[in-house]
Amino acid sequence: MSFMQPSPVKYACSCGVLNPINKLFFCRHCPKLRCGLCVCHEIESHFCSNCLENIPSTEARHRKNCCANCFECPCCQHTLSARATTVPVVRKTEEPKDTKEGESVGGAAAAPAAPASSKPSAVPTTKKMYYLSCLSCRWTTRDVGIPDQGVATGTWPDNECLYQARFNTLVEYFQAVVLQDKQEKMDFLRRKAPKQPKFPSLTDRTGLTVSMIRRQIGWTEKTLPKPRPVITPAEATSEVEELPAEIFTEPLNLRNVTTIAQRHSQPAEQPTSVSKLYPQRRSLWIKRSLRCRQCEHNLIKPEYHPTSIKYRIQLFASCHVPEVVMVRCEQPLVAGKSNAILLKFTNPTMYDMTISLLTDAPSEEGEFNAENQGPKEEQDTATPVIKGVNLARQNSTREVTREVKDISNAPIVPLESEFVLSQRDDSKEFDEYVQLPTEEPKFIVWRKGNKVLIRLQFTPSEELSPNTDVVLGFFMQYTYVNTVTNASEKKEPTTHALHSRVFITAGTTEQKAN
């Protein structure tokens, strides 16, 4: 199977979405499969992918999520490099003061002044200047008339937008609207709040209220809110600028016309000519962490430093859930004809797993339930409650559960018994390990280390037409050893029986032979 093709084996997430195992996460505290839709995405840090500078969130917001030192080529979107060049500069020298003729110094005659031609008035020197150049398409800042700078970084001018004043006015207006709405909401909550104690402050206790103090000082009773900035609404117009006359008379050169990608890289101007392209600041990248929506535990948490590619917490499903890989089908797929498929199971954990394939959902008795854990009950009982307000941390988002549609059209034959997957041992991959002959069930083809190849029988539905995908669906129940426990008195790992819904696309049906 090629990496460019979609995976034929998909797992059903807890929210009901089908994904391959490499796009799923596993929460050890719930424990359930999680996809990208049923987790909370949080931004850990902002950094520049070129200079690897770590930027705080407030500074990144101030810089509009752009790096202050790195620029992108407006033609090919590659990173621009600063190139040095020397420019001749004329530096003037100080001319000596000419003494008057015939003037004597200390009774002696003054020496005759040197002729003007013997001392030049200017000395030619060189100065180092910098310009930006693209090493891919050879574009430079000199092509658009940007002058060279004396410093390599931080002094390059930005192309000002024509509508920047309009944008600033709109931002100020909506900020005033948000502040006014927030103040009105706070006043409403203050009026609806219960009565305050008899003496909430020292001024009330002494009889000097805030209003009396403001009158004695000479202030007004209440500060008036700042007036909102006046903005003029935008008006639509049917007048469109006419095309230049050169477009009908001169031949068109596509090299001088910008592409769609080049125009979208500069949305403020969207120039039509290549000569009007200006370098753009490089956008910042982020490192994000994923958090389970149900229990709010971290599933993915990267290292803070931009140069590190490691994770402090990495709960990928491929490291905790048995991986199922489709090898091949023994016969061509024909509707109504019994067939068999070879599946390879891999155990990624350090403990043995007992796996069984079922056609119906197993009972929920052996499933791990995070709500019955001791620490959460203690946290709920120990959390203070003040006037009906619970101070415990509330979930900002809730898990949306969707029903998994049964898309299988080829019922399987359940296995005779369950089978055991050995624990993962990396040393066996390099050692000459000779497995002793043991009695295996008939459906096991071969076993090596933590991998098992089984033979699963199924029958495509008779109602399938030719060139229709054959999908197998079953429940995979496995034992999981949970090494994470929140109870202080119970520190030993516990074993739980979990199950996952697996769908396998075996291929397409063929025409029945006459």
Short mmCIF file of C-alpha atoms in Angstrom, two decimals:
data_model
loop_
_atom_site.label_atom_id
_atom_site.label_comp_id
_atom_site.label_asym_id
_atom_site.label_seq_id
_atom_site.Cartn_x
_atom_site.Cartn_y
_atom_site.Cartn_z
CA MET A 1 0.00 0.00 0.00
CA SER A 2 1.34 3.42 -0.96
CA PHE A 3 1.57 6.27 1.52
CA MET A 4 -0.21 8.52 -0.97
CA GLN A 5 -3.33 6.32 -0.98
CA PRO A 6 -5.96 6.49 1.78
CA SER A 7 -5.79 3.78 4.41
CA PRO A 8 -8.34 0.97 3.90
CA VAL A 9 -8.57 0.38 7.69
CA LYS A 10 -10.44 3.01 9.70
CA TYR A 11 -11.37 3.25 13.36
CA ALA A 12 -14.53 4.84 14.74
CA CYS A 13 -13.76 7.69 17.11
CA SER A 14 -15.76 8.30 20.28
CA CYS A 15 -17.62 11.08 18.45
CA GLY A 16 -18.56 8.78 15.55
CA VAL A 17 -16.10 9.95 12.86
CA LEU A 18 -14.05 7.37 10.92
CA ASN A 19 -10.30 8.01 10.72
CA PRO A 20 -7.15 5.94 10.20
CA ILE A 21 -5.17 5.15 13.32
CA ASN A 22 -2.42 7.65 12.47
CA LYS A 23 -4.94 10.52 12.82
CA LEU A 24 -6.36 9.45 16.17
CA PHE A 25 -5.37 10.07 19.78
CA PHE A 26 -5.97 7.99 22.89
CA CYS A 27 -6.96 9.46 26.25
CA ARG A 28 -5.59 7.30 29.06
CA HIS A 29 -7.87 8.93 31.64
CA CYS A 30 -11.23 8.31 29.89
CA PRO A 31 -9.96 6.10 28.05
CA LYS A 32 -11.36 6.55 24.55
CA LEU A 33 -10.25 7.29 21.04
CA ARG A 34 -10.18 10.96 20.15
CA CYS A 35 -9.93 12.62 16.75
CA GLY A 36 -9.18 16.21 15.82
CA LEU A 37 -12.84 17.21 16.19
CA CYS A 38 -13.34 15.99 19.77
CA VAL A 39 -10.27 17.64 21.32
CA CYS A 40 -9.54 21.24 22.31
CA HIS A 41 -6.73 22.96 20.43
CA GLU A 42 -4.57 25.34 22.46
CA ILE A 43 -1.66 27.51 21.29
CA GLU A 44 1.51 26.90 23.26
CA SER A 45 3.95 29.31 21.61
CA HIS A 46 4.57 31.43 18.53
CA PHE A 47 7.85 31.24 16.63
CA CYS A 48 9.38 32.07 13.28
CA SER A 49 10.25 29.06 11.17
CA ASN A 50 13.21 30.82 9.57
CA CYS A 51 15.09 32.52 12.43
CA LEU A 52 13.55 30.28 15.16
CA GLU A 53 12.80 33.24 17.40
CA ASN A 54 10.32 32.50 20.18
CA ILE A 55 7.78 35.34 20.43
CA PRO A 56 5.28 35.85 23.29
CA SER A 57 1.58 35.89 22.48
CA THR A 58 1.09 39.59 23.24
CA GLU A 59 4.03 40.60 21.07
CA ALA A 60 2.85 38.28 18.27
CA ARG A 61 -0.56 39.94 18.38
CA HIS A 62 1.08 43.36 18.26
CA ARG A 63 3.17 42.33 15.25
CA LYS A 64 0.09 40.93 13.50
CA ASN A 65 1.53 37.40 13.66
CA CYS A 66 4.50 38.33 11.49
CA CYS A 67 8.23 38.17 12.10
CA ALA A 68 10.06 41.49 12.36
CA ASN A 69 13.29 40.30 10.67
CA CYS A 70 12.30 37.71 8.03
CA PHE A 71 10.67 38.45 4.68
CA GLU A 72 9.15 36.35 1.91
CA CYS A 73 9.67 36.79 -1.80
CA PRO A 74 6.50 38.21 -3.40
CA CYS A 75 7.11 36.20 -6.57
CA CYS A 76 7.84 32.67 -5.35
CA GLN A 77 7.14 32.96 -1.58
CA HIS A 78 10.65 31.79 -0.63
CA THR A 79 12.62 33.41 2.19
CA LEU A 80 14.63 36.46 1.21
CA SER A 81 18.29 36.71 2.13
CA ALA A 82 20.19 39.88 2.97
CA ARG A 83 23.01 40.56 0.53
CA ALA A 84 25.85 43.03 1.18
CA THR A 85 27.26 45.49 -1.32
CA THR A 86 29.69 48.42 -1.24
CA VAL A 87 28.66 51.92 -2.28
CA PRO A 88 31.17 54.77 -2.87
CA VAL A 89 30.65 57.69 -0.51
CA VAL A 90 32.33 61.06 -0.70
CA ARG A 91 33.49 62.23 2.72
CA LYS A 92 34.51 65.85 3.14
CA THR A 93 37.62 66.71 5.18
CA GLU A 94 38.18 69.72 7.40
CA GLU A 95 40.12 72.47 5.61
CA PRO A 96 42.94 74.21 7.62
CA LYS A 97 42.43 77.80 8.58
CA ASP A 98 44.29 80.20 6.28
CA THR A 99 46.44 82.77 8.00
CA LYS A 100 46.45 86.34 6.79
CA GLU A 101 49.32 87.46 4.65
CA GLY A 102 51.94 89.58 6.42
CA GLU A 103 50.62 88.64 9.91
CA SER A 104 53.45 87.95 12.35
CA VAL A 105 53.30 85.52 15.21
CA GLY A 106 55.67 86.31 18.13
CA GLY A 107 57.53 88.94 16.12
CA ALA A 108 58.48 86.47 13.39
CA ALA A 109 57.06 86.39 9.93
CA ALA A 110 54.36 83.74 9.35
CA ALA A 111 55.14 80.85 7.08
CA PRO A 112 53.54 81.02 3.66
CA ALA A 113 50.26 79.08 3.39
CA ALA A 114 50.24 75.88 1.39
CA PRO A 115 48.55 76.04 -1.97
CA ALA A 116 44.96 74.80 -2.19
CA SER A 117 45.80 72.22 -4.81
CA SER A 118 48.14 70.31 -2.46
CA LYS A 119 45.30 69.41 0.07
CA PRO A 120 42.21 67.85 -1.52
CA SER A 121 38.80 68.88 -0.12
CA ALA A 122 37.16 65.40 -0.37
CA VAL A 123 38.35 61.80 0.12
CA PRO A 124 36.44 58.94 -1.65
CA THR A 125 35.47 56.04 0.66
CA THR A 126 33.17 52.97 0.52
CA LYS A 127 30.22 52.07 2.74
CA LYS A 128 28.59 48.67 3.19
CA MET A 129 24.88 48.56 2.29
CA TYR A 130 22.34 45.69 2.28
CA TYR A 131 19.48 44.63 0.04
CA LEU A 132 17.13 41.64 0.02
CA SER A 133 17.49 39.00 -2.66
CA CYS A 134 15.70 35.74 -3.41
CA LEU A 135 18.01 32.81 -4.08
CA SER A 136 15.28 30.98 -5.99
CA CYS A 137 13.92 33.42 -8.58
CA ARG A 138 16.64 36.14 -8.28
CA TRP A 139 14.15 38.83 -7.27
CA THR A 140 15.64 41.77 -5.35
CA THR A 141 14.30 44.82 -3.56
CA ARG A 142 16.02 46.98 -6.17
CA ASP A 143 13.50 45.77 -8.76
CA VAL A 144 10.72 47.78 -7.09
CA GLY A 145 12.85 50.77 -6.10
CA ILE A 146 13.34 50.03 -2.40
CA PRO A 147 16.57 51.79 -1.32
CA ASP A 148 19.40 49.85 0.25
CA GLN A 149 19.65 49.92 4.02
CA GLY A 150 22.65 50.36 6.26
CA VAL A 151 21.53 47.56 8.62
CA ALA A 152 20.75 44.02 7.51
CA THR A 153 17.67 43.49 9.71
CA GLY A 154 14.85 45.51 11.19
CA THR A 155 14.90 48.66 9.06
CA TRP A 156 13.10 47.61 5.89
CA PRO A 157 10.09 49.84 5.14
CA ASP A 158 6.58 48.38 4.97
CA ASN A 159 4.25 49.08 2.11
CA GLU A 160 1.43 51.12 3.61
CA CYS A 161 -2.10 50.16 2.71
CA LEU A 162 -4.36 52.80 1.17
CA TYR A 163 -7.20 51.84 3.50
CA GLN A 164 -5.15 51.69 6.71
CA ALA A 165 -6.83 54.79 8.16
CA ARG A 166 -10.24 53.26 7.46
CA PHE A 167 -9.25 50.01 9.16
CA ASN A 168 -7.94 51.85 12.22
CA THR A 169 -11.20 53.79 12.54
CA LEU A 170 -13.25 50.59 12.35
CA VAL A 171 -11.05 48.91 14.96
CA GLU A 172 -11.46 51.83 17.38
CA TYR A 173 -15.22 51.89 16.82
CA PHE A 174 -15.74 48.20 17.53
CA GLN A 175 -13.41 48.32 20.54
CA ALA A 176 -15.61 51.09 21.98
CA VAL A 177 -18.71 49.00 21.29
CA VAL A 178 -17.22 45.99 23.06
CA LEU A 179 -16.19 48.06 26.08
CA GLN A 180 -19.64 49.64 26.34
CA ASP A 181 -21.38 46.26 26.13
CA LYS A 182 -19.05 44.88 28.78
CA GLN A 183 -19.74 47.84 31.09
CA GLU A 184 -23.50 47.47 30.64
CA LYS A 185 -23.26 43.77 31.43
CA MET A 186 -21.25 44.45 34.59
CA ASP A 187 -23.76 47.08 35.73
CA PHE A 188 -26.63 44.66 35.14
CA LEU A 189 -24.90 41.92 37.15
CA ARG A 190 -24.11 44.40 39.92
CA ARG A 191 -27.80 45.34 40.20
CA LYS A 192 -28.87 41.70 40.21
CA ALA A 193 -26.27 40.70 42.83
CA PRO A 194 -27.43 40.00 46.41
CA LYS A 195 -27.26 42.74 49.04
CA GLN A 196 -23.85 43.69 50.32
CA PRO A 197 -22.90 43.50 54.02
CA LYS A 198 -23.74 46.37 56.37
CA PHE A 199 -20.33 48.02 56.07
CA PRO A 200 -18.72 46.89 52.82
CA SER A 201 -16.06 49.60 52.96
CA LEU A 202 -14.52 52.06 55.39
CA THR A 203 -16.16 55.02 53.67
CA ASP A 204 -19.65 53.62 54.27
CA ARG A 205 -18.72 52.76 57.85
CA THR A 206 -17.74 56.36 58.61
CA GLY A 207 -20.72 57.81 56.78
CA LEU A 208 -18.67 59.29 53.90
CA THR A 209 -19.96 57.79 50.71
CA VAL A 210 -18.18 57.93 47.41
CA SER A 211 -20.61 60.49 46.02
CA MET A 212 -20.02 62.85 48.97
CA ILE A 213 -16.26 62.60 48.59
CA ARG A 214 -16.50 63.33 44.86
CA ARG A 215 -18.67 66.43 45.59
CA GLN A 216 -16.19 67.72 48.18
CA ILE A 217 -13.28 67.32 45.76
CA GLY A 218 -15.24 68.97 42.97
CA TRP A 219 -15.55 66.03 40.62
CA THR A 220 -18.67 65.11 38.73
CA GLU A 221 -21.00 62.47 40.02
CA LYS A 222 -20.14 59.94 37.39
CA THR A 223 -17.53 59.79 34.70
CA LEU A 224 -19.09 60.05 31.31
CA PRO A 225 -18.22 57.27 28.88
CA LYS A 226 -15.98 58.14 25.99
CA PRO A 227 -17.90 58.96 22.86
CA ARG A 228 -17.71 56.47 20.07
CA PRO A 229 -15.71 57.50 17.02
CA VAL A 230 -17.90 58.54 14.14
CA ILE A 231 -17.54 56.36 11.08
CA THR A 232 -19.13 56.80 7.70
CA PRO A 233 -20.80 53.70 6.30
CA ALA A 234 -19.37 52.24 3.14
CA GLU A 235 -21.37 52.89 0.00
CA ALA A 236 -21.49 50.63 -3.01
CA THR A 237 -20.86 52.18 -6.38
CA SER A 238 -21.37 50.97 -9.91
CA GLU A 239 -18.54 53.03 -11.34
CA VAL A 240 -15.53 50.94 -12.31
CA GLU A 241 -12.17 52.20 -13.40
CA GLU A 242 -11.63 51.97 -17.12
CA LEU A 243 -8.94 49.78 -18.58
CA PRO A 244 -5.77 51.55 -19.70
CA ALA A 245 -5.40 52.23 -23.39
CA GLU A 246 -2.14 50.29 -23.58
CA ILE A 247 -3.93 47.02 -22.97
CA PHE A 248 -5.57 47.24 -26.41
CA THR A 249 -2.58 48.54 -28.36
CA GLU A 250 0.52 46.92 -26.87
CA PRO A 251 1.17 43.15 -26.86
CA LEU A 252 0.59 41.41 -23.55
CA ASN A 253 3.63 40.04 -21.73
CA LEU A 254 2.55 37.44 -19.17
CA ARG A 255 5.86 37.72 -17.34
CA ASN A 256 4.85 41.20 -16.19
CA VAL A 257 1.39 40.12 -14.97
CA THR A 258 1.00 38.78 -11.43
CA THR A 259 -0.52 35.38 -10.75
CA ILE A 260 -3.41 34.59 -8.41
CA ALA A 261 -1.02 33.36 -5.69
CA GLN A 262 1.03 36.57 -5.91
CA ARG A 263 -2.08 38.74 -5.61
CA HIS A 264 -3.45 36.76 -2.68
CA SER A 265 -0.12 37.13 -0.85
CA GLN A 266 -0.77 40.90 -0.81
CA PRO A 267 -4.54 41.17 -0.19
CA ALA A 268 -4.39 44.89 0.67
CA GLU A 269 -3.20 45.99 -2.76
CA GLN A 270 -3.54 42.95 -5.06
CA PRO A 271 -1.24 44.44 -7.71
CA THR A 272 -1.63 43.42 -11.33
CA SER A 273 1.94 44.24 -12.35
CA VAL A 274 5.06 42.43 -11.18
CA SER A 275 6.84 45.75 -10.74
CA LYS A 276 4.47 46.62 -7.85
CA LEU A 277 5.22 43.55 -5.73
CA TYR A 278 6.74 44.30 -2.35
CA PRO A 279 8.33 41.87 0.12
CA GLN A 280 6.01 40.54 2.81
CA ARG A 281 6.92 39.69 6.38
CA ARG A 282 7.03 35.99 7.13
CA SER A 283 4.05 34.64 9.05
CA LEU A 284 4.64 33.08 12.44
CA TRP A 285 4.16 29.40 13.16
CA ILE A 286 2.65 27.96 16.32
CA LYS A 287 3.10 24.95 18.56
CA ARG A 288 -0.26 23.67 19.71
CA SER A 289 -1.35 21.27 22.41
CA LEU A 290 -4.46 19.07 22.36
CA ARG A 291 -6.70 18.56 25.37
CA CYS A 292 -9.49 16.04 25.86
CA ARG A 293 -12.89 17.71 25.99
CA GLN A 294 -14.39 15.29 28.48
CA CYS A 295 -11.70 15.06 31.19
CA GLU A 296 -9.57 18.10 30.13
CA HIS A 297 -6.29 16.15 30.29
CA ASN A 298 -3.52 16.91 27.82
CA LEU A 299 -3.17 14.46 24.95
CA ILE A 300 -0.42 16.24 23.01
CA LYS A 301 1.97 18.78 24.55
CA PRO A 302 5.11 19.76 22.63
CA GLU A 303 8.35 21.16 23.94
CA TYR A 304 8.44 24.93 24.31
CA HIS A 305 11.68 25.57 22.41
CA PRO A 306 11.19 25.94 18.62
CA THR A 307 14.22 23.81 17.73
CA SER A 308 12.89 20.78 19.64
CA ILE A 309 10.68 18.30 17.80
CA LYS A 310 9.97 16.18 20.86
CA TYR A 311 6.80 16.00 22.92
CA ARG A 312 6.42 16.23 26.66
CA ILE A 313 3.11 14.36 26.35
CA GLN A 314 2.27 12.27 23.29
CA LEU A 315 -0.79 10.04 23.50
CA PHE A 316 -1.13 8.87 19.92
CA ALA A 317 -3.56 6.03 19.27
CA SER A 318 -0.88 4.08 17.42
CA CYS A 319 1.05 3.78 20.72
CA HIS A 320 -1.84 2.35 22.76
CA VAL A 321 -4.38 0.69 20.43
CA PRO A 322 -3.67 -2.49 18.40
CA GLU A 323 -2.91 -1.63 14.81
CA VAL A 324 -4.81 -3.52 12.10
CA VAL A 325 -3.29 -3.76 8.61
CA MET A 326 -4.99 -5.38 5.63
CA VAL A 327 -2.61 -7.66 3.75
CA ARG A 328 -4.71 -9.12 0.92
CA CYS A 329 -7.80 -11.07 -0.01
CA GLU A 330 -7.39 -14.72 -0.95
CA GLN A 331 -9.86 -14.63 -3.85
CA PRO A 332 -11.45 -12.01 -6.10
CA LEU A 333 -14.43 -10.31 -4.51
CA VAL A 334 -17.71 -11.63 -5.89
CA ALA A 335 -21.13 -10.80 -4.45
CA GLY A 336 -22.58 -13.68 -2.44
CA LYS A 337 -19.40 -15.78 -2.58
CA SER A 338 -17.49 -16.65 0.59
CA ASN A 339 -13.98 -15.23 0.82
CA ALA A 340 -11.17 -14.71 3.32
CA ILE A 341 -8.96 -11.75 4.15
CA LEU A 342 -5.54 -11.68 5.82
CA LEU A 343 -5.16 -9.13 8.62
CA LYS A 344 -2.03 -8.28 10.57
CA PHE A 345 -2.37 -7.18 14.20
CA THR A 346 0.44 -5.35 16.02
CA ASN A 347 0.73 -4.73 19.76
CA PRO A 348 2.41 -1.34 20.43
CA THR A 349 2.37 -1.55 24.25
CA MET A 350 4.73 -3.17 26.75
CA TYR A 351 2.07 -5.58 28.02
CA ASP A 352 0.37 -8.61 26.48
CA MET A 353 -3.03 -8.08 24.86
CA THR A 354 -5.95 -10.46 24.49
CA ILE A 355 -7.95 -9.65 21.35
CA SER A 356 -11.30 -10.94 20.19
CA LEU A 357 -13.30 -9.95 17.10
CA LEU A 358 -17.05 -9.59 17.63
CA THR A 359 -19.99 -8.82 15.37
CA ASP A 360 -22.00 -7.03 18.08
CA ALA A 361 -20.97 -4.43 20.62
CA PRO A 362 -19.63 -6.01 23.85
CA SER A 363 -21.16 -5.31 27.23
CA GLU A 364 -20.14 -2.16 29.09
CA GLU A 365 -19.32 -3.95 32.35
CA GLY A 366 -15.62 -4.33 31.75
CA GLU A 367 -15.17 -0.94 30.18
CA PHE A 368 -13.23 1.66 32.10
CA ASN A 369 -15.35 4.51 33.46
CA ALA A 370 -13.58 7.70 34.41
CA GLU A 371 -16.57 9.04 36.33
CA ASN A 372 -16.26 6.30 38.99
CA GLN A 373 -12.71 7.15 39.94
CA GLY A 374 -12.00 8.17 43.53
CA PRO A 375 -10.10 11.42 42.95
CA LYS A 376 -12.87 12.99 40.88
CA GLU A 377 -15.43 12.26 43.57
CA GLU A 378 -13.12 13.73 46.18
CA GLN A 379 -12.61 16.79 44.04
CA ASP A 380 -16.37 17.29 43.61
CA THR A 381 -17.05 16.88 47.35
CA ALA A 382 -14.12 19.03 48.43
CA THR A 383 -14.88 21.85 46.00
CA PRO A 384 -16.33 24.84 47.88
CA VAL A 385 -19.78 26.07 46.91
CA ILE A 386 -20.67 29.68 47.65
CA LYS A 387 -24.33 30.66 47.28
CA GLY A 388 -24.99 28.05 44.65
CA VAL A 389 -21.89 28.85 42.59
CA ASN A 390 -19.52 25.92 42.13
CA LEU A 391 -15.88 27.00 42.02
CA ALA A 392 -14.75 23.84 40.22
CA ARG A 393 -13.28 24.16 36.78
CA GLN A 394 -16.01 24.07 34.16
CA ASN A 395 -15.56 22.54 30.74
CA SER A 396 -15.64 25.19 28.04
CA THR A 397 -16.72 22.72 25.38
CA ARG A 398 -18.57 19.46 25.55
CA GLU A 399 -18.11 16.27 23.61
CA VAL A 400 -20.51 15.86 20.70
CA THR A 401 -21.43 12.19 20.31
CA ARG A 402 -22.54 10.99 16.89
CA GLU A 403 -23.93 7.61 16.00
CA VAL A 404 -21.61 5.48 13.88
CA LYS A 405 -23.46 4.47 10.73
CA ASP A 406 -23.21 0.80 9.88
CA ILE A 407 -21.66 0.95 6.43
CA SER A 408 -20.51 -2.68 6.35
CA ASN A 409 -21.96 -4.78 3.52
CA ALA A 410 -19.99 -7.99 4.10
CA PRO A 411 -20.75 -9.86 7.38
CA ILE A 412 -17.79 -11.65 8.92
CA VAL A 413 -17.59 -15.08 10.49
CA PRO A 414 -16.63 -14.69 14.18
CA LEU A 415 -13.36 -16.28 15.23
CA GLU A 416 -13.40 -19.53 17.13
CA SER A 417 -11.63 -18.06 20.12
CA GLU A 418 -9.64 -15.06 21.25
CA PHE A 419 -5.91 -14.76 20.68
CA VAL A 420 -3.01 -13.17 22.53
CA LEU A 421 -0.64 -10.52 21.19
CA SER A 422 2.79 -10.55 22.82
CA GLN A 423 4.30 -7.38 24.21
CA ARG A 424 6.51 -5.14 22.11
CA ASP A 425 10.21 -5.93 22.42
CA ASP A 426 12.53 -3.84 20.26
CA SER A 427 15.49 -6.14 20.86
CA LYS A 428 13.77 -9.02 19.05
CA GLU A 429 13.77 -7.05 15.82
CA PHE A 430 17.56 -7.27 15.64
CA ASP A 431 18.24 -10.60 17.38
CA GLU A 432 17.95 -13.98 15.70
CA TYR A 433 14.86 -15.07 17.56
CA VAL A 434 13.70 -18.62 16.93
CA GLN A 435 10.13 -19.18 18.01
CA LEU A 436 9.31 -22.55 19.49
CA PRO A 437 6.42 -24.46 17.89
CA THR A 438 3.23 -23.96 19.89
CA GLU A 439 -0.37 -24.91 19.36
CA GLU A 440 -2.09 -22.01 17.65
CA PRO A 441 -5.72 -21.64 16.58
CA LYS A 442 -6.51 -22.47 12.98
CA PHE A 443 -7.16 -18.86 11.97
CA ILE A 444 -3.59 -17.74 12.87
CA VAL A 445 -1.32 -17.92 9.82
CA TRP A 446 1.98 -16.88 11.46
CA ARG A 447 3.27 -15.11 14.54
CA LYS A 448 6.47 -13.16 15.10
CA GLY A 449 7.18 -11.06 18.15
CA ASN A 450 4.29 -8.69 18.76
CA LYS A 451 2.76 -9.28 15.30
CA VAL A 452 0.12 -11.85 14.34
CA LEU A 453 -1.37 -12.59 10.92
CA ILE A 454 -4.88 -14.02 11.02
CA ARG A 455 -7.32 -15.30 8.41
CA LEU A 456 -10.82 -13.84 8.68
CA GLN A 457 -13.69 -15.21 6.62
CA PHE A 458 -16.49 -13.03 5.27
CA THR A 459 -19.18 -13.09 2.61
CA PRO A 460 -20.07 -10.02 0.50
CA SER A 461 -23.77 -9.25 0.29
CA GLU A 462 -25.61 -10.71 -2.68
CA GLU A 463 -27.25 -7.37 -3.46
CA LEU A 464 -23.94 -5.72 -4.34
CA SER A 465 -23.55 -4.60 -7.93
CA PRO A 466 -20.23 -4.82 -9.80
CA ASN A 467 -17.53 -2.21 -8.99
CA THR A 468 -18.93 -1.62 -5.49
CA ASP A 469 -16.71 -1.25 -2.44
CA VAL A 470 -16.82 -4.17 -0.03
CA VAL A 471 -16.62 -2.92 3.56
CA LEU A 472 -16.10 -5.21 6.56
CA GLY A 473 -17.19 -4.00 9.98
CA PHE A 474 -16.51 -5.60 13.37
CA PHE A 475 -15.83 -4.78 17.00
CA MET A 476 -12.29 -5.37 18.23
CA GLN A 477 -12.17 -5.99 21.97
CA TYR A 478 -8.74 -5.85 23.60
CA THR A 479 -7.23 -5.65 27.06
CA TYR A 480 -5.46 -2.44 27.99
CA VAL A 481 -3.12 -2.01 30.96
CA ASN A 482 -3.58 1.48 32.33
CA THR A 483 -0.46 2.73 34.09
CA VAL A 484 -1.98 6.12 34.98
CA THR A 485 -4.09 6.24 38.13
CA ASN A 486 -5.38 9.24 40.03
CA ALA A 487 -5.95 7.41 43.31
CA SER A 488 -3.16 7.81 45.85
CA GLU A 489 -3.88 4.49 47.58
CA LYS A 490 -3.89 2.50 44.33
CA LYS A 491 -0.62 2.82 42.44
CA GLU A 492 -0.51 -0.50 40.61
CA PRO A 493 -1.50 -0.60 36.92
CA THR A 494 -5.01 -1.85 36.22
CA THR A 495 -6.28 -3.90 33.29
CA HIS A 496 -9.44 -2.89 31.45
CA ALA A 497 -11.39 -4.42 28.57
CA LEU A 498 -11.83 -1.85 25.79
CA HIS A 499 -13.31 -2.12 22.33
CA SER A 500 -13.10 -0.20 19.07
CA ARG A 501 -15.23 -0.25 15.94
CA VAL A 502 -13.13 -1.10 12.87
CA PHE A 503 -14.12 -0.81 9.20
CA ILE A 504 -11.99 -2.31 6.41
CA THR A 505 -12.42 -1.57 2.71
CA ALA A 506 -11.41 -4.89 1.12
CA GLY A 507 -11.81 -3.78 -2.52
CA THR A 508 -14.43 -3.68 -5.25
CA THR A 509 -16.66 -6.48 -6.45
CA GLU A 510 -16.19 -8.14 -9.83
CA GLN A 511 -18.61 -9.45 -12.39
CA LYS A 512 -19.92 -12.93 -11.68
CA ALA A 513 -18.58 -15.61 -13.95
CA ASN A 514 -21.21 -17.33 -16.11
#
